Coordinates of C-alpha atoms in Angstrom, one line a residue:
Chain A
X191 CA -96.9 -77.4 -81.9
X192 CA -100.5 -77.2 -80.9
X193 CA -103.2 -79.8 -81.4
X194 CA -106.5 -79.8 -79.7
X195 CA -109.2 -82.3 -80.4
X196 CA -112.7 -81.5 -79.3
X197 CA -115.2 -84.3 -79.8
X198 CA -118.2 -82.0 -79.1
X199 CA -117.2 -79.6 -81.8
X200 CA -120.5 -77.9 -81.6
X201 CA -119.4 -76.3 -78.2
X202 CA -116.8 -74.3 -80.0
X203 CA -119.3 -73.2 -82.7
X204 CA -121.7 -72.0 -79.8
X205 CA -118.9 -70.2 -78.0
X206 CA -117.9 -68.3 -81.2
X207 CA -121.5 -67.4 -81.9
X208 CA -121.8 -66.0 -78.4
X209 CA -118.8 -63.7 -78.6
X210 CA -118.3 -62.7 -82.2
X211 CA -120.8 -59.7 -82.1
X212 CA -119.2 -58.4 -78.9
X213 CA -115.5 -58.7 -79.7
X214 CA -113.9 -58.2 -83.1
X215 CA -110.4 -59.5 -82.6
X216 CA -108.9 -61.3 -79.7
X217 CA -105.9 -63.5 -78.7
X218 CA -106.7 -67.1 -77.8
X219 CA -104.2 -68.3 -75.2
X220 CA -103.2 -71.9 -75.1
X221 CA -101.4 -73.4 -72.1
X222 CA -101.3 -76.5 -70.1
X223 CA -104.3 -75.4 -68.4
X224 CA -106.5 -75.0 -71.4
X225 CA -107.7 -72.9 -74.2
X226 CA -108.6 -69.4 -73.1
X227 CA -109.5 -66.0 -74.2
X228 CA -109.9 -62.6 -72.5
X229 CA -111.1 -59.7 -74.4
X230 CA -113.0 -56.5 -74.1
X231 CA -115.6 -54.9 -76.5
X232 CA -114.3 -51.9 -78.4
X233 CA -115.8 -49.4 -75.8
X234 CA -114.3 -51.3 -72.8
X235 CA -117.7 -51.6 -71.1
X236 CA -117.8 -55.4 -71.4
X237 CA -115.2 -58.2 -70.9
X238 CA -115.5 -61.7 -72.0
X239 CA -113.4 -64.5 -70.3
X240 CA -113.5 -68.0 -71.8
X241 CA -111.8 -71.1 -70.4
X242 CA -112.0 -74.6 -72.0
X243 CA -110.0 -76.8 -69.7
X244 CA -107.4 -79.2 -71.3
X245 CA -109.0 -82.2 -69.7
X246 CA -112.2 -81.5 -71.6
X247 CA -110.4 -82.2 -75.0
X248 CA -109.9 -85.7 -76.1
X249 CA -106.4 -84.9 -77.2
X250 CA -104.6 -81.8 -75.9
X251 CA -101.1 -81.1 -77.1
X252 CA -99.7 -77.7 -76.3
X253 CA -95.9 -77.8 -76.4
X254 CA -95.4 -74.3 -75.2
X255 CA -97.7 -71.5 -74.4
X256 CA -99.1 -69.9 -77.5
X257 CA -101.1 -66.7 -78.2
X258 CA -103.0 -66.7 -81.4
X259 CA -104.7 -63.5 -82.6
X260 CA -107.9 -64.1 -84.5
X261 CA -110.7 -62.1 -86.0
X262 CA -113.7 -63.7 -84.2
X263 CA -116.1 -63.1 -87.2
X264 CA -113.7 -65.0 -89.5
X265 CA -113.2 -67.7 -86.9
X266 CA -117.0 -68.0 -86.6
X267 CA -117.3 -68.2 -90.3
X268 CA -115.0 -71.1 -90.5
X269 CA -116.6 -73.0 -87.6
X270 CA -120.0 -72.5 -89.1
X271 CA -118.8 -74.8 -91.9
X272 CA -118.4 -77.7 -89.3
X273 CA -121.4 -79.9 -88.8
X274 CA -123.0 -79.9 -85.3
X275 CA -121.9 -83.6 -84.7
X276 CA -118.4 -83.0 -86.1
X277 CA -115.2 -83.6 -84.2
X278 CA -113.1 -80.3 -84.3
X279 CA -109.3 -80.2 -84.1
X280 CA -107.4 -76.9 -83.9
X281 CA -103.8 -77.2 -85.1
X282 CA -101.1 -74.5 -85.2
X283 CA -97.3 -74.6 -85.4
X284 CA -95.1 -72.5 -83.0
X285 CA -94.4 -69.1 -84.7
X286 CA -96.6 -69.9 -87.6
X287 CA -99.1 -67.3 -88.9
X288 CA -102.0 -69.6 -89.6
X289 CA -104.3 -71.8 -87.6
X290 CA -106.0 -74.8 -89.1
X291 CA -109.6 -76.1 -88.1
X292 CA -110.0 -79.7 -88.9
X293 CA -113.7 -81.0 -89.1
X294 CA -114.3 -84.8 -88.9
X295 CA -117.8 -86.2 -89.4
X296 CA -118.7 -88.7 -86.7
X297 CA -118.4 -91.7 -89.2
X298 CA -115.1 -90.3 -90.4
X299 CA -116.5 -90.3 -94.1
X300 CA -115.9 -86.5 -94.4
X301 CA -112.8 -84.7 -93.3
X302 CA -112.4 -81.0 -93.9
X303 CA -109.6 -78.5 -93.1
X304 CA -109.8 -74.8 -93.1
X305 CA -106.7 -72.7 -92.7
X306 CA -107.1 -69.2 -91.2
X307 CA -104.6 -66.4 -91.1
X308 CA -103.6 -65.2 -87.7
X309 CA -103.2 -61.5 -86.7
X310 CA -101.1 -59.6 -84.4
X311 CA -103.2 -58.2 -81.7
X312 CA -102.1 -55.8 -79.0
X313 CA -104.3 -56.8 -76.2
X314 CA -104.1 -55.8 -72.5
X315 CA -104.7 -58.6 -70.1
X316 CA -106.5 -57.5 -67.1
X317 CA -106.4 -59.0 -63.6
X318 CA -109.7 -60.0 -62.3
X319 CA -109.7 -60.1 -58.6
X320 CA -111.6 -62.9 -56.8
X321 CA -114.7 -61.0 -55.4
X322 CA -117.2 -61.8 -52.6
X323 CA -120.5 -61.1 -54.2
X324 CA -123.5 -59.6 -52.4
X325 CA -125.8 -61.7 -54.4
X326 CA -125.7 -64.7 -56.7
X327 CA -128.6 -65.6 -58.8
X328 CA -128.8 -68.9 -60.7
X329 CA -131.7 -69.3 -63.0
X330 CA -132.7 -70.9 -66.3
X331 CA -130.8 -69.3 -69.1
X332 CA -133.7 -69.2 -71.5
X333 CA -135.7 -67.3 -68.9
X334 CA -133.0 -64.7 -68.4
X335 CA -132.7 -64.3 -72.2
X336 CA -136.5 -63.8 -72.4
X337 CA -136.4 -61.1 -69.7
X338 CA -133.5 -59.2 -71.4
X339 CA -135.3 -59.4 -74.7
X340 CA -138.7 -58.3 -73.2
X341 CA -137.2 -55.4 -71.3
X342 CA -135.2 -54.1 -74.2
X343 CA -138.4 -53.4 -76.1
X344 CA -139.4 -50.9 -73.4
X345 CA -136.2 -49.4 -72.2
X346 CA -132.4 -49.2 -72.7
X347 CA -131.2 -50.0 -69.2
X348 CA -132.1 -52.7 -66.6
X349 CA -131.9 -52.2 -62.9
X350 CA -131.3 -55.6 -61.3
X351 CA -132.2 -55.7 -57.6
X352 CA -131.8 -58.6 -55.3
X353 CA -133.8 -58.6 -52.1
X354 CA -135.1 -61.3 -49.8
X355 CA -138.3 -61.1 -52.0
X356 CA -136.3 -62.4 -55.0
X357 CA -134.4 -60.8 -58.0
X358 CA -136.2 -57.9 -59.7
X359 CA -135.4 -56.7 -63.3
X360 CA -136.8 -53.3 -64.1
X361 CA -136.7 -50.8 -66.9
X362 CA -138.2 -47.6 -68.0
X363 CA -138.7 -46.0 -71.4
X364 CA -140.8 -43.4 -73.2
X365 CA -143.7 -45.7 -73.4
X366 CA -143.7 -46.7 -69.7
X367 CA -142.1 -49.2 -67.2
X368 CA -141.7 -52.7 -66.6
X369 CA -140.8 -54.9 -63.6
X370 CA -140.1 -58.6 -63.6
X371 CA -139.6 -60.4 -60.3
X372 CA -138.3 -63.9 -60.2
X373 CA -138.5 -65.6 -56.8
X374 CA -136.4 -68.5 -55.6
X375 CA -137.9 -71.7 -56.9
X376 CA -136.2 -75.1 -56.1
X377 CA -139.3 -77.3 -56.1
X378 CA -138.9 -78.2 -59.8
X379 CA -138.8 -81.5 -61.5
X380 CA -135.6 -80.8 -63.4
X381 CA -132.7 -79.0 -61.6
X382 CA -132.1 -76.8 -64.8
X383 CA -135.5 -75.1 -64.1
X384 CA -134.5 -74.0 -60.6
X385 CA -134.0 -70.4 -59.6
X386 CA -131.7 -70.1 -56.7
X387 CA -130.8 -66.8 -55.0
X388 CA -128.0 -66.5 -52.5
X389 CA -128.0 -63.1 -51.0
X390 CA -125.5 -61.8 -48.4
X391 CA -127.1 -58.3 -48.6
X392 CA -129.5 -56.5 -50.8
X393 CA -127.8 -55.1 -53.9
X394 CA -129.2 -53.0 -56.9
X395 CA -127.3 -52.1 -60.0
X396 CA -128.1 -50.6 -63.4
X397 CA -126.8 -52.1 -66.7
X398 CA -127.2 -51.3 -70.4
X399 CA -129.6 -53.8 -71.9
X400 CA -127.9 -53.9 -75.2
X401 CA -124.9 -55.8 -73.6
X402 CA -127.0 -58.1 -71.6
X403 CA -128.8 -59.1 -74.7
X404 CA -125.6 -59.7 -76.5
X405 CA -124.4 -62.0 -73.6
X406 CA -127.6 -64.1 -74.0
X407 CA -126.3 -65.4 -77.3
X408 CA -124.5 -67.9 -75.1
X409 CA -127.8 -69.4 -74.0
X410 CA -127.5 -72.5 -76.2
X411 CA -124.4 -73.4 -74.2
X412 CA -126.1 -74.0 -70.9
X413 CA -129.5 -74.5 -69.4
X414 CA -128.6 -72.2 -66.4
X415 CA -127.0 -68.9 -66.1
X416 CA -125.3 -67.4 -63.0
X417 CA -125.5 -63.7 -62.3
X418 CA -123.2 -62.4 -59.7
X419 CA -123.7 -58.9 -58.3
X420 CA -121.8 -56.6 -56.0
X421 CA -122.2 -52.9 -55.5
X422 CA -120.3 -50.8 -57.8
X423 CA -118.6 -53.7 -59.4
X424 CA -119.1 -55.2 -62.9
X425 CA -121.8 -57.9 -63.0
X426 CA -120.6 -61.4 -64.0
X427 CA -123.0 -63.3 -66.2
X428 CA -121.6 -66.9 -66.5
X429 CA -122.6 -69.9 -68.7
X430 CA -120.9 -73.2 -68.1
X431 CA -119.5 -74.9 -71.1
X432 CA -120.4 -78.5 -70.7
X433 CA -118.2 -80.0 -68.1
X434 CA -115.0 -78.3 -69.5
X435 CA -115.1 -74.6 -68.5
X436 CA -117.1 -71.6 -68.8
X437 CA -117.7 -68.3 -70.6
X438 CA -118.0 -65.3 -68.3
X439 CA -119.2 -61.8 -69.4
X440 CA -118.3 -58.9 -67.2
X441 CA -120.4 -55.7 -67.6
X442 CA -119.6 -52.4 -66.1
X443 CA -122.5 -50.8 -64.3
X444 CA -124.0 -47.4 -65.1
X445 CA -123.2 -45.2 -62.0
X446 CA -124.9 -42.3 -60.7
X447 CA -123.0 -39.1 -61.5
Chain B
X119 CA -128.5 -39.2 -64.7
X120 CA -126.3 -42.2 -64.7
X121 CA -123.0 -42.6 -66.5
X122 CA -121.7 -45.7 -68.2
X123 CA -118.5 -46.8 -66.3
X124 CA -115.7 -49.0 -68.0
X125 CA -114.2 -52.4 -67.2
X126 CA -110.8 -50.8 -67.0
X127 CA -111.8 -48.6 -64.1
X128 CA -112.4 -51.7 -62.0
X129 CA -109.8 -54.2 -63.2
X130 CA -106.1 -53.2 -63.8
X131 CA -103.7 -54.3 -66.4
X132 CA -101.4 -57.2 -65.4

């Protein structure tokens, strides 16, 4: 038996909106630690890892580890029916073939339940090693989204370079080139407006902008995004999910042949 | 030219 009650139901709505276009079907894993998901896009270029820790739920009951295969588009359709202020409860029986999403309005005057069919998904779970990154950039998530959107109107790939000057996002296309440099800036009124660059050594990697743009659909989840880079490793683009966890997108680089 | 790598070439199955 599984019963997870999330007062801030809008978080789950936002999570689904940020992954549904990247991944079609995925297994949600439920354990004492929390509600999690790891899945790759169909071409295995990007991987998403979500964790919502059990402590972040108002009520968290998970009698035994459960893996629930869901079509993320269908799940997003159901969660769209929840109001932004609604409390969302996820319920499932061990061995059952459905999951129920219950939506309660804050004043308890409207209660809805949506039952969705589960599916069997063969998914491979990948071990993600703890990495030492050459550079970690923390910046406003809206700024990062703007940069990815702007650059994708010029080119298909972005070169992200971190030096002591700052972080540079560059692209080139048929019509020309573009370079955007963001410098460290910690003298801001609000901490969420800061740009912080921790560099162990300079690093420069190339990525497909199409995927970066897809990751920025998680922007409503967090004011800040963290971009972690190491030579010839997938970049990690992380958005915190309130105080309860994170959504991390891994993107494999384009490498010189 | 550059070639798109895949996640599975960096992370292995567990």
